[in-house]
């Protein structure tokens, strides 16, 4: 793909692909559905686990009417279960807060079931930088932390099986100095023999290769396996400095869309195909208005049903959690 596009050009209007359908029950989960009072419920990880759908979502606290948020420390993770992936039973209390001197908050959980156990990747703001962590749980009460990256890295997602004998993850380090002192963040891949020690890192997708990004790209939901390759969403960010106040946040100038790509089954660092336009761009009212940061779509869960329906769960406007669906063959056609 060409690198000729100037990264400081604005992107202009974006539209969602005609193959994607927003679920009529959207938003699936809002702060009102959560009994412990968050102001935002978003960026969830979702998996099928022991015959049910399980969701771990992010809660941030504040006052939407007063347009004030609480300090960064007041983020935690909530838990919900579902029989159909649409109607969710939210548990009475948050599932995990990490009490450690060094940890400021844990957020943006991503779930992958490997060999019957549920693994959770997450971002951790620490006093010395943003780290990416991986934990495993069998009951969603106790989480054993298996690995923590050095700063600055996050948006990690695990593939659902070993490839070439190794565990594999996608991730998005954010090399500020090395990329000219501005956001120019790309999607990478690393592998591990045991989920604890990571290496073999390779670049997968550079931001300049995504026509609807001029700021950064990174993983979305954990990939799903198809006969044609690993199908995976990614987040793509464009910035337009002329955007005014666009949410409760005083000055929010970015837009987050969801892209879709296909990675090679045997060498997932190789892109087998990618849609040149967004899969989901912010268009629905709950994506473009009334939120903490409007015009944000952040995919975090992707489930391929036996029928061929693909469920894509995403945070909208950093305030609610939503669902969109598509047919797997349509998604593959978009990529190829
Ligand atoms: C990123 C993260 C995400 C969030 C996004 C848009 O930096 O904080 O959790 O959804 O910004 O606000």
Tab-separated table of C-alpha atoms and ligand atoms in Angstrom:
chain	number	residue	atom	x	y	z
A	1	UNK	CA	0.000	0.000	0.000
A	2	UNK	CA	1.192	3.518	-0.726
A	3	UNK	CA	2.535	5.924	1.838
A	4	UNK	CA	1.919	8.927	-0.409
A	5	UNK	CA	-1.039	10.337	1.541
A	6	UNK	CA	0.010	13.231	3.702
A	7	UNK	CA	-0.655	12.360	7.311
A	8	UNK	CA	-1.689	15.902	8.211
A	9	UNK	CA	-4.540	16.031	5.679
A	10	UNK	CA	-8.026	15.998	7.168
A	11	UNK	CA	-10.165	13.002	6.264
A	12	UNK	CA	-13.656	14.492	5.731
A	13	UNK	CA	-16.993	12.693	6.134
A	14	UNK	CA	-16.934	8.926	6.728
A	15	UNK	CA	-19.748	6.402	6.333
A	16	UNK	CA	-20.313	2.889	7.622
A	17	UNK	CA	-20.245	-0.066	5.246
A	18	UNK	CA	-23.670	-1.106	3.887
A	19	UNK	CA	-23.023	-4.675	5.119
A	20	UNK	CA	-23.161	-3.708	8.806
A	21	UNK	CA	-26.412	-3.448	10.770
A	22	UNK	CA	-26.710	-1.596	14.059
A	23	UNK	CA	-28.799	-3.649	16.459
A	24	UNK	CA	-32.293	-2.217	17.120
A	25	UNK	CA	-31.720	-2.657	20.887
A	26	UNK	CA	-28.771	-0.186	20.827
A	27	UNK	CA	-27.370	1.050	23.051
A	28	UNK	CA	-27.277	-2.366	24.703
A	29	UNK	CA	-25.866	-1.114	27.963
A	30	UNK	CA	-25.999	2.380	29.387
A	31	UNK	CA	-24.971	3.803	32.773
A	32	UNK	CA	-28.622	3.448	33.892
A	33	UNK	CA	-28.314	-0.350	33.587
A	34	UNK	CA	-25.432	-0.458	36.063
A	35	UNK	CA	-26.387	-0.401	39.769
A	36	UNK	CA	-23.207	1.210	41.117
A	37	UNK	CA	-23.515	4.593	39.450
A	38	UNK	CA	-20.959	5.065	36.655
A	39	UNK	CA	-21.427	7.912	34.179
A	40	UNK	CA	-19.972	5.902	31.283
A	41	UNK	CA	-20.168	2.189	30.429
A	42	UNK	CA	-18.134	1.305	27.349
A	43	UNK	CA	-15.234	-0.444	25.577
A	44	UNK	CA	-16.265	-3.937	26.706
A	45	UNK	CA	-14.683	-7.293	26.005
A	46	UNK	CA	-17.186	-10.043	25.129
A	47	UNK	CA	-16.794	-13.808	24.749
A	48	UNK	CA	-18.812	-17.006	24.712
A	49	UNK	CA	-17.898	-18.884	27.875
A	50	UNK	CA	-19.451	-22.059	29.283
A	51	UNK	CA	-22.640	-21.744	27.201
A	52	UNK	CA	-23.274	-18.061	27.930
A	53	UNK	CA	-22.124	-14.714	26.665
A	54	UNK	CA	-19.933	-12.858	29.130
A	55	UNK	CA	-19.064	-9.167	29.036
A	56	UNK	CA	-16.478	-7.239	31.044
A	57	UNK	CA	-17.043	-3.528	30.540
A	58	UNK	CA	-15.322	-0.337	31.601
A	59	UNK	CA	-16.978	2.090	34.040
A	60	UNK	CA	-15.881	5.683	34.390
A	61	UNK	CA	-17.426	8.023	36.925
A	62	UNK	CA	-18.575	11.646	36.781
A	63	UNK	CA	-21.617	13.808	36.278
A	64	UNK	CA	-22.949	13.960	32.720
A	65	UNK	CA	-25.213	16.929	33.452
A	66	UNK	CA	-22.524	18.982	35.124
A	67	UNK	CA	-20.107	17.735	32.432
A	68	UNK	CA	-17.479	16.827	34.993
A	69	UNK	CA	-15.552	13.594	35.257
A	70	UNK	CA	-13.901	12.183	38.313
A	71	UNK	CA	-10.120	11.783	38.336
A	72	UNK	CA	-8.579	9.014	36.253
A	73	UNK	CA	-8.369	6.720	39.279
A	74	UNK	CA	-12.127	6.306	39.340
A	75	UNK	CA	-12.407	3.691	36.627
A	76	UNK	CA	-13.283	0.069	37.269
A	77	UNK	CA	-14.477	-3.021	35.409
A	78	UNK	CA	-18.033	-4.391	35.518
A	79	UNK	CA	-19.425	-7.807	34.601
A	80	UNK	CA	-22.573	-8.911	32.771
A	81	UNK	CA	-23.949	-12.247	31.508
A	82	UNK	CA	-26.360	-12.976	28.672
A	83	UNK	CA	-28.108	-15.949	27.066
A	84	UNK	CA	-28.504	-14.316	23.661
A	85	UNK	CA	-25.744	-11.686	23.435
A	86	UNK	CA	-28.359	-8.898	23.382
A	87	UNK	CA	-30.071	-8.835	26.803
A	88	UNK	CA	-27.552	-8.486	29.614
A	89	UNK	CA	-27.776	-9.263	33.296
A	90	UNK	CA	-25.412	-6.809	35.009
A	91	UNK	CA	-23.805	-8.062	38.215
A	92	UNK	CA	-24.352	-6.112	41.443
A	93	UNK	CA	-20.803	-4.875	41.953
A	94	UNK	CA	-17.699	-4.137	39.895
A	95	UNK	CA	-15.641	-7.182	39.116
A	96	UNK	CA	-12.081	-6.048	39.459
A	97	UNK	CA	-10.206	-3.070	40.849
A	98	UNK	CA	-6.505	-3.558	41.283
A	99	UNK	CA	-5.240	-2.248	44.593
A	100	UNK	CA	-1.575	-1.562	44.068
A	101	UNK	CA	0.411	1.560	44.921
A	102	UNK	CA	1.683	1.785	41.364
A	103	UNK	CA	-1.621	1.206	39.530
A	104	UNK	CA	-3.846	4.189	38.760
A	105	UNK	CA	-6.554	2.312	36.860
A	106	UNK	CA	-7.334	-0.730	34.725
A	107	UNK	CA	-9.514	-0.287	31.612
A	108	UNK	CA	-10.499	-1.437	28.108
A	109	UNK	CA	-10.773	-5.202	28.822
A	110	UNK	CA	-10.644	-7.710	25.924
A	111	UNK	CA	-11.687	-11.335	26.405
A	112	UNK	CA	-10.408	-14.433	24.594
A	113	UNK	CA	-11.236	-18.024	25.486
A	114	UNK	CA	-8.300	-20.346	24.826
A	115	UNK	CA	-8.582	-24.034	25.661
A	116	UNK	CA	-11.630	-23.443	27.878
A	117	UNK	CA	-10.051	-20.704	30.047
A	118	UNK	CA	-10.927	-17.022	29.778
A	119	UNK	CA	-8.022	-14.619	29.282
A	120	UNK	CA	-8.373	-10.879	29.664
A	121	UNK	CA	-6.081	-8.284	28.132
A	122	UNK	CA	-6.351	-4.816	29.625
A	123	UNK	CA	-4.718	-1.407	29.699
A	124	UNK	CA	-3.179	-0.172	32.954
A	125	UNK	CA	-2.375	3.441	33.713
A	126	UNK	CA	0.480	3.329	36.204
A	127	UNK	CA	2.468	6.073	37.870
A	128	UNK	CA	5.275	5.322	35.418
A	129	UNK	CA	3.425	4.914	32.128
A	130	UNK	CA	0.671	2.977	30.377
A	131	UNK	CA	1.158	-0.798	30.367
A	132	UNK	CA	-0.670	-3.696	28.731
A	133	UNK	CA	-1.570	-6.637	30.930
A	134	UNK	CA	-2.861	-10.164	30.479
A	135	UNK	CA	-4.747	-12.057	33.185
A	136	UNK	CA	-6.609	-15.346	33.340
A	137	UNK	CA	-9.796	-16.117	35.241
A	138	UNK	CA	-12.003	-19.142	35.726
A	139	UNK	CA	-14.779	-17.480	37.751
A	140	UNK	CA	-14.618	-13.720	36.982
A	141	UNK	CA	-13.872	-13.089	40.654
A	142	UNK	CA	-10.198	-13.913	40.848
A	143	UNK	CA	-7.845	-12.752	38.086
A	144	UNK	CA	-4.299	-14.066	37.946
A	145	UNK	CA	-2.049	-11.558	36.180
A	146	UNK	CA	0.264	-13.427	33.806
A	147	UNK	CA	2.158	-10.579	32.177
A	148	UNK	CA	2.566	-6.811	32.129
A	149	UNK	CA	4.366	-5.018	29.297
A	150	UNK	CA	6.780	-2.143	29.725
A	151	UNK	CA	5.336	1.334	28.934
A	152	UNK	CA	3.941	2.543	26.630
A	153	UNK	CA	1.708	-0.136	25.178
A	154	UNK	CA	-1.977	-1.074	25.239
A	155	UNK	CA	-4.953	-2.326	23.187
A	156	UNK	CA	-3.671	-5.895	23.385
A	157	UNK	CA	-5.849	-8.724	22.071
A	158	UNK	CA	-5.110	-12.456	22.083
A	159	UNK	CA	-5.765	-14.851	19.214
A	160	UNK	CA	-8.054	-17.697	20.347
A	161	UNK	CA	-5.538	-20.478	19.668
A	162	UNK	CA	-1.815	-21.028	19.334
A	163	UNK	CA	-0.341	-20.410	15.898
A	164	UNK	CA	2.806	-22.341	15.001
A	165	UNK	CA	2.876	-23.537	18.612
A	166	UNK	CA	2.890	-20.029	20.104
A	167	UNK	CA	0.368	-17.715	21.696
A	168	UNK	CA	-0.057	-14.545	19.652
A	169	UNK	CA	-1.288	-11.064	20.452
A	170	UNK	CA	-1.902	-7.837	18.567
A	171	UNK	CA	-0.958	-4.641	20.377
A	172	UNK	CA	-0.417	-0.939	19.938
A	173	UNK	CA	2.733	0.526	21.432
A	174	UNK	CA	2.855	4.312	21.298
A	175	UNK	CA	6.357	5.428	20.345
A	176	UNK	CA	6.108	9.208	20.661
A	177	UNK	CA	9.775	10.078	20.225
A	178	UNK	CA	10.343	7.566	17.454
A	179	UNK	CA	7.389	8.788	15.392
A	180	UNK	CA	8.141	12.505	15.381
A	181	UNK	CA	6.623	13.597	18.673
A	182	UNK	CA	3.013	13.285	17.498
A	183	UNK	CA	0.455	10.442	17.561
A	184	UNK	CA	1.530	8.066	14.770
A	185	UNK	CA	0.719	4.752	16.333
A	186	UNK	CA	0.593	1.432	14.530
A	187	UNK	CA	-0.580	-2.135	15.090
A	188	UNK	CA	2.031	-4.730	16.069
A	189	UNK	CA	2.104	-8.457	16.817
A	190	UNK	CA	4.110	-10.433	19.361
A	191	UNK	CA	4.237	-14.100	20.294
A	192	UNK	CA	4.864	-16.089	23.438
A	193	UNK	CA	5.501	-19.700	24.462
A	194	UNK	CA	3.513	-19.317	27.700
A	195	UNK	CA	1.538	-16.010	27.741
A	196	UNK	CA	4.122	-14.586	30.176
A	197	UNK	CA	7.193	-13.845	28.069
A	198	UNK	CA	6.599	-11.975	24.824
A	199	UNK	CA	8.856	-11.389	21.830
A	200	UNK	CA	9.151	-11.926	18.083
A	201	UNK	CA	7.517	-8.498	17.616
A	202	UNK	CA	6.563	-7.425	14.091
A	203	UNK	CA	4.755	-4.482	12.543
A	204	UNK	CA	1.351	-5.479	11.136
A	205	UNK	CA	-0.455	-2.301	10.080
A	206	UNK	CA	1.014	1.192	9.823
A	207	UNK	CA	-1.287	4.172	10.324
A	208	UNK	CA	-0.330	5.569	6.914
A	209	UNK	CA	-1.804	2.485	5.233
A	210	UNK	CA	-5.330	3.207	6.456
A	211	UNK	CA	-7.058	5.800	4.245
A	212	UNK	CA	-9.490	6.828	7.004
A	213	UNK	CA	-6.825	7.464	9.675
A	214	UNK	CA	-4.422	10.358	10.045
A	215	UNK	CA	-3.551	9.888	13.702
A	216	UNK	CA	-3.296	6.267	14.905
A	217	UNK	CA	-4.554	2.724	14.387
A	218	UNK	CA	-4.657	-0.198	16.782
A	219	UNK	CA	-6.354	-3.501	17.536
A	220	UNK	CA	-10.084	-3.700	18.169
A	221	UNK	CA	-11.698	-6.971	19.211
A	222	UNK	CA	-9.741	-10.251	19.421
A	223	UNK	CA	-9.591	-11.928	15.976
A	224	UNK	CA	-11.935	-14.732	14.910
A	225	UNK	CA	-10.858	-17.674	12.754
A	226	UNK	CA	-12.384	-18.205	9.296
A	227	UNK	CA	-11.370	-20.533	6.449
A	228	UNK	CA	-9.843	-17.511	4.656
A	229	UNK	CA	-7.849	-16.093	7.557
A	230	UNK	CA	-8.083	-14.341	10.904
A	231	UNK	CA	-10.829	-11.742	10.645
A	232	UNK	CA	-10.246	-8.777	12.888
A	233	UNK	CA	-11.465	-5.257	13.548
A	234	UNK	CA	-9.161	-2.355	14.279
A	235	UNK	CA	-9.665	1.161	15.557
A	236	UNK	CA	-8.693	4.011	13.252
A	237	UNK	CA	-8.393	7.576	14.469
A	238	UNK	CA	-8.456	10.814	12.548
A	239	UNK	CA	-7.988	14.251	13.959
A	240	UNK	CA	-9.411	17.497	12.668
A	241	UNK	CA	-8.164	20.450	14.664
A	242	UNK	CA	-11.063	22.622	13.513
A	243	UNK	CA	-13.536	20.454	15.453
A	244	UNK	CA	-14.832	22.365	18.438
A	245	UNK	CA	-16.044	21.099	21.763
A	246	UNK	CA	-17.527	17.749	20.886
A	247	UNK	CA	-18.672	16.071	24.092
A	248	UNK	CA	-18.416	16.797	27.809
A	249	UNK	CA	-14.680	16.822	27.441
A	250	UNK	CA	-13.566	20.435	26.982
A	251	UNK	CA	-11.850	19.901	23.652
A	252	UNK	CA	-12.226	16.650	21.772
A	253	UNK	CA	-10.999	16.761	18.179
A	254	UNK	CA	-10.606	13.113	17.265
A	255	UNK	CA	-12.929	10.636	15.565
A	256	UNK	CA	-12.648	6.871	16.090
A	257	UNK	CA	-13.938	4.502	13.388
A	258	UNK	CA	-13.749	0.718	13.126
A	259	UNK	CA	-11.911	-0.941	10.259
A	260	UNK	CA	-11.804	-4.586	9.217
A	261	UNK	CA	-8.912	-6.704	7.948
A	262	UNK	CA	-7.975	-10.302	7.337
A	263	UNK	CA	-4.681	-11.752	8.602
A	264	UNK	CA	-2.950	-14.795	7.174
A	265	UNK	CA	-3.884	-17.978	9.027
A	266	UNK	CA	-0.309	-19.259	9.413
A	267	UNK	CA	1.509	-15.917	9.602
A	268	UNK	CA	-0.897	-13.424	11.190
A	269	UNK	CA	1.678	-10.618	10.924
A	270	UNK	CA	0.816	-10.662	7.194
A	271	UNK	CA	-2.312	-8.801	6.072
A	272	UNK	CA	-4.233	-10.915	3.550
A	273	UNK	CA	-6.718	-8.116	2.853
A	274	UNK	CA	-8.172	-4.943	4.313
A	275	UNK	CA	-11.190	-2.804	3.589
A	276	UNK	CA	-10.109	0.661	2.383
A	277	UNK	CA	-13.171	2.264	3.986
A	278	UNK	CA	-14.526	2.014	7.520
A	279	UNK	CA	-16.680	-0.877	8.641
A	280	UNK	CA	-18.337	1.392	11.191
A	281	UNK	CA	-18.035	5.164	11.282
A	282	UNK	CA	-19.848	7.307	13.868
A	283	UNK	CA	-23.310	8.089	12.464
A	284	UNK	CA	-26.037	7.005	14.909
A	285	UNK	CA	-27.169	9.579	17.492
A	286	UNK	CA	-25.666	7.563	20.383
A	287	UNK	CA	-22.311	7.648	18.580
A	288	UNK	CA	-22.269	11.318	17.585
A	289	UNK	CA	-23.965	13.253	20.383
A	290	UNK	CA	-24.611	13.412	24.100
A	291	UNK	CA	-21.475	11.523	25.091
A	292	UNK	CA	-18.277	12.197	26.981
A	293	UNK	CA	-16.326	12.126	23.716
A	294	UNK	CA	-18.581	12.132	20.670
A	295	UNK	CA	-17.719	10.430	17.375
A	296	UNK	CA	-16.000	7.477	19.016
A	297	UNK	CA	-16.590	3.876	17.958
A	298	UNK	CA	-14.300	1.394	19.682
A	299	UNK	CA	-14.826	-2.308	18.839
A	300	UNK	CA	-13.833	-4.654	21.668
A	301	UNK	CA	-15.786	-7.888	21.133
A	302	UNK	CA	-16.349	-10.020	18.030
A	303	UNK	CA	-18.210	-13.330	17.978
A	304	UNK	CA	-18.639	-15.554	14.924
A	305	UNK	CA	-21.899	-17.483	15.387
A	306	UNK	CA	-22.400	-20.951	13.802
A	307	UNK	CA	-25.014	-19.324	11.482
A	308	UNK	CA	-22.332	-17.081	9.969
A	309	UNK	CA	-23.599	-13.988	11.773
A	310	UNK	CA	-20.809	-11.895	13.254
A	311	UNK	CA	-21.605	-9.884	16.372
A	312	UNK	CA	-19.402	-6.834	16.900
A	313	UNK	CA	-19.620	-5.115	20.270
A	314	UNK	CA	-18.349	-1.570	20.523
A	315	UNK	CA	-18.171	1.369	22.873
A	316	UNK	CA	-19.948	4.452	21.499
A	317	UNK	CA	-19.059	8.056	22.405
A	318	UNK	CA	-17.070	6.643	25.368
A	319	UNK	CA	-20.445	6.490	27.158
A	320	UNK	CA	-22.519	3.420	26.130
A	321	UNK	CA	-21.970	-0.120	24.814
A	322	UNK	CA	-23.493	-1.153	21.449
A	323	UNK	CA	-23.821	-4.083	19.039
A	324	UNK	CA	-23.659	-4.297	15.254
A	325	UNK	CA	-23.976	-7.444	13.138
A	326	UNK	CA	-22.878	-8.571	9.694
A	327	UNK	CA	-22.607	-11.741	7.681
A	328	UNK	CA	-19.134	-13.299	7.798
A	329	UNK	CA	-19.003	-13.711	4.002
A	330	UNK	CA	-19.801	-10.014	3.523
A	331	UNK	CA	-16.961	-9.106	5.893
A	332	UNK	CA	-14.533	-11.368	4.045
A	333	UNK	CA	-15.586	-9.811	0.713
A	334	UNK	CA	-14.901	-6.346	2.149
A	335	UNK	CA	-11.357	-7.409	3.031
A	336	UNK	CA	-10.546	-9.306	-0.152
B	1	LIG	C1	-8.232	6.238	24.078
B	1	LIG	C2	-8.631	5.328	25.225
B	1	LIG	C3	-9.920	4.625	24.890
B	1	LIG	C4	-10.984	5.622	24.484
B	1	LIG	C5	-10.452	6.478	23.352
B	1	LIG	C6	-11.424	7.524	22.879
B	1	LIG	O1	-7.104	6.988	24.357
B	1	LIG	O2	-8.779	6.074	26.402
B	1	LIG	O3	-10.334	3.924	26.006
B	1	LIG	O4	-12.157	4.974	24.034
B	1	LIG	O5	-9.275	7.119	23.779
B	1	LIG	O6	-11.691	8.434	23.893
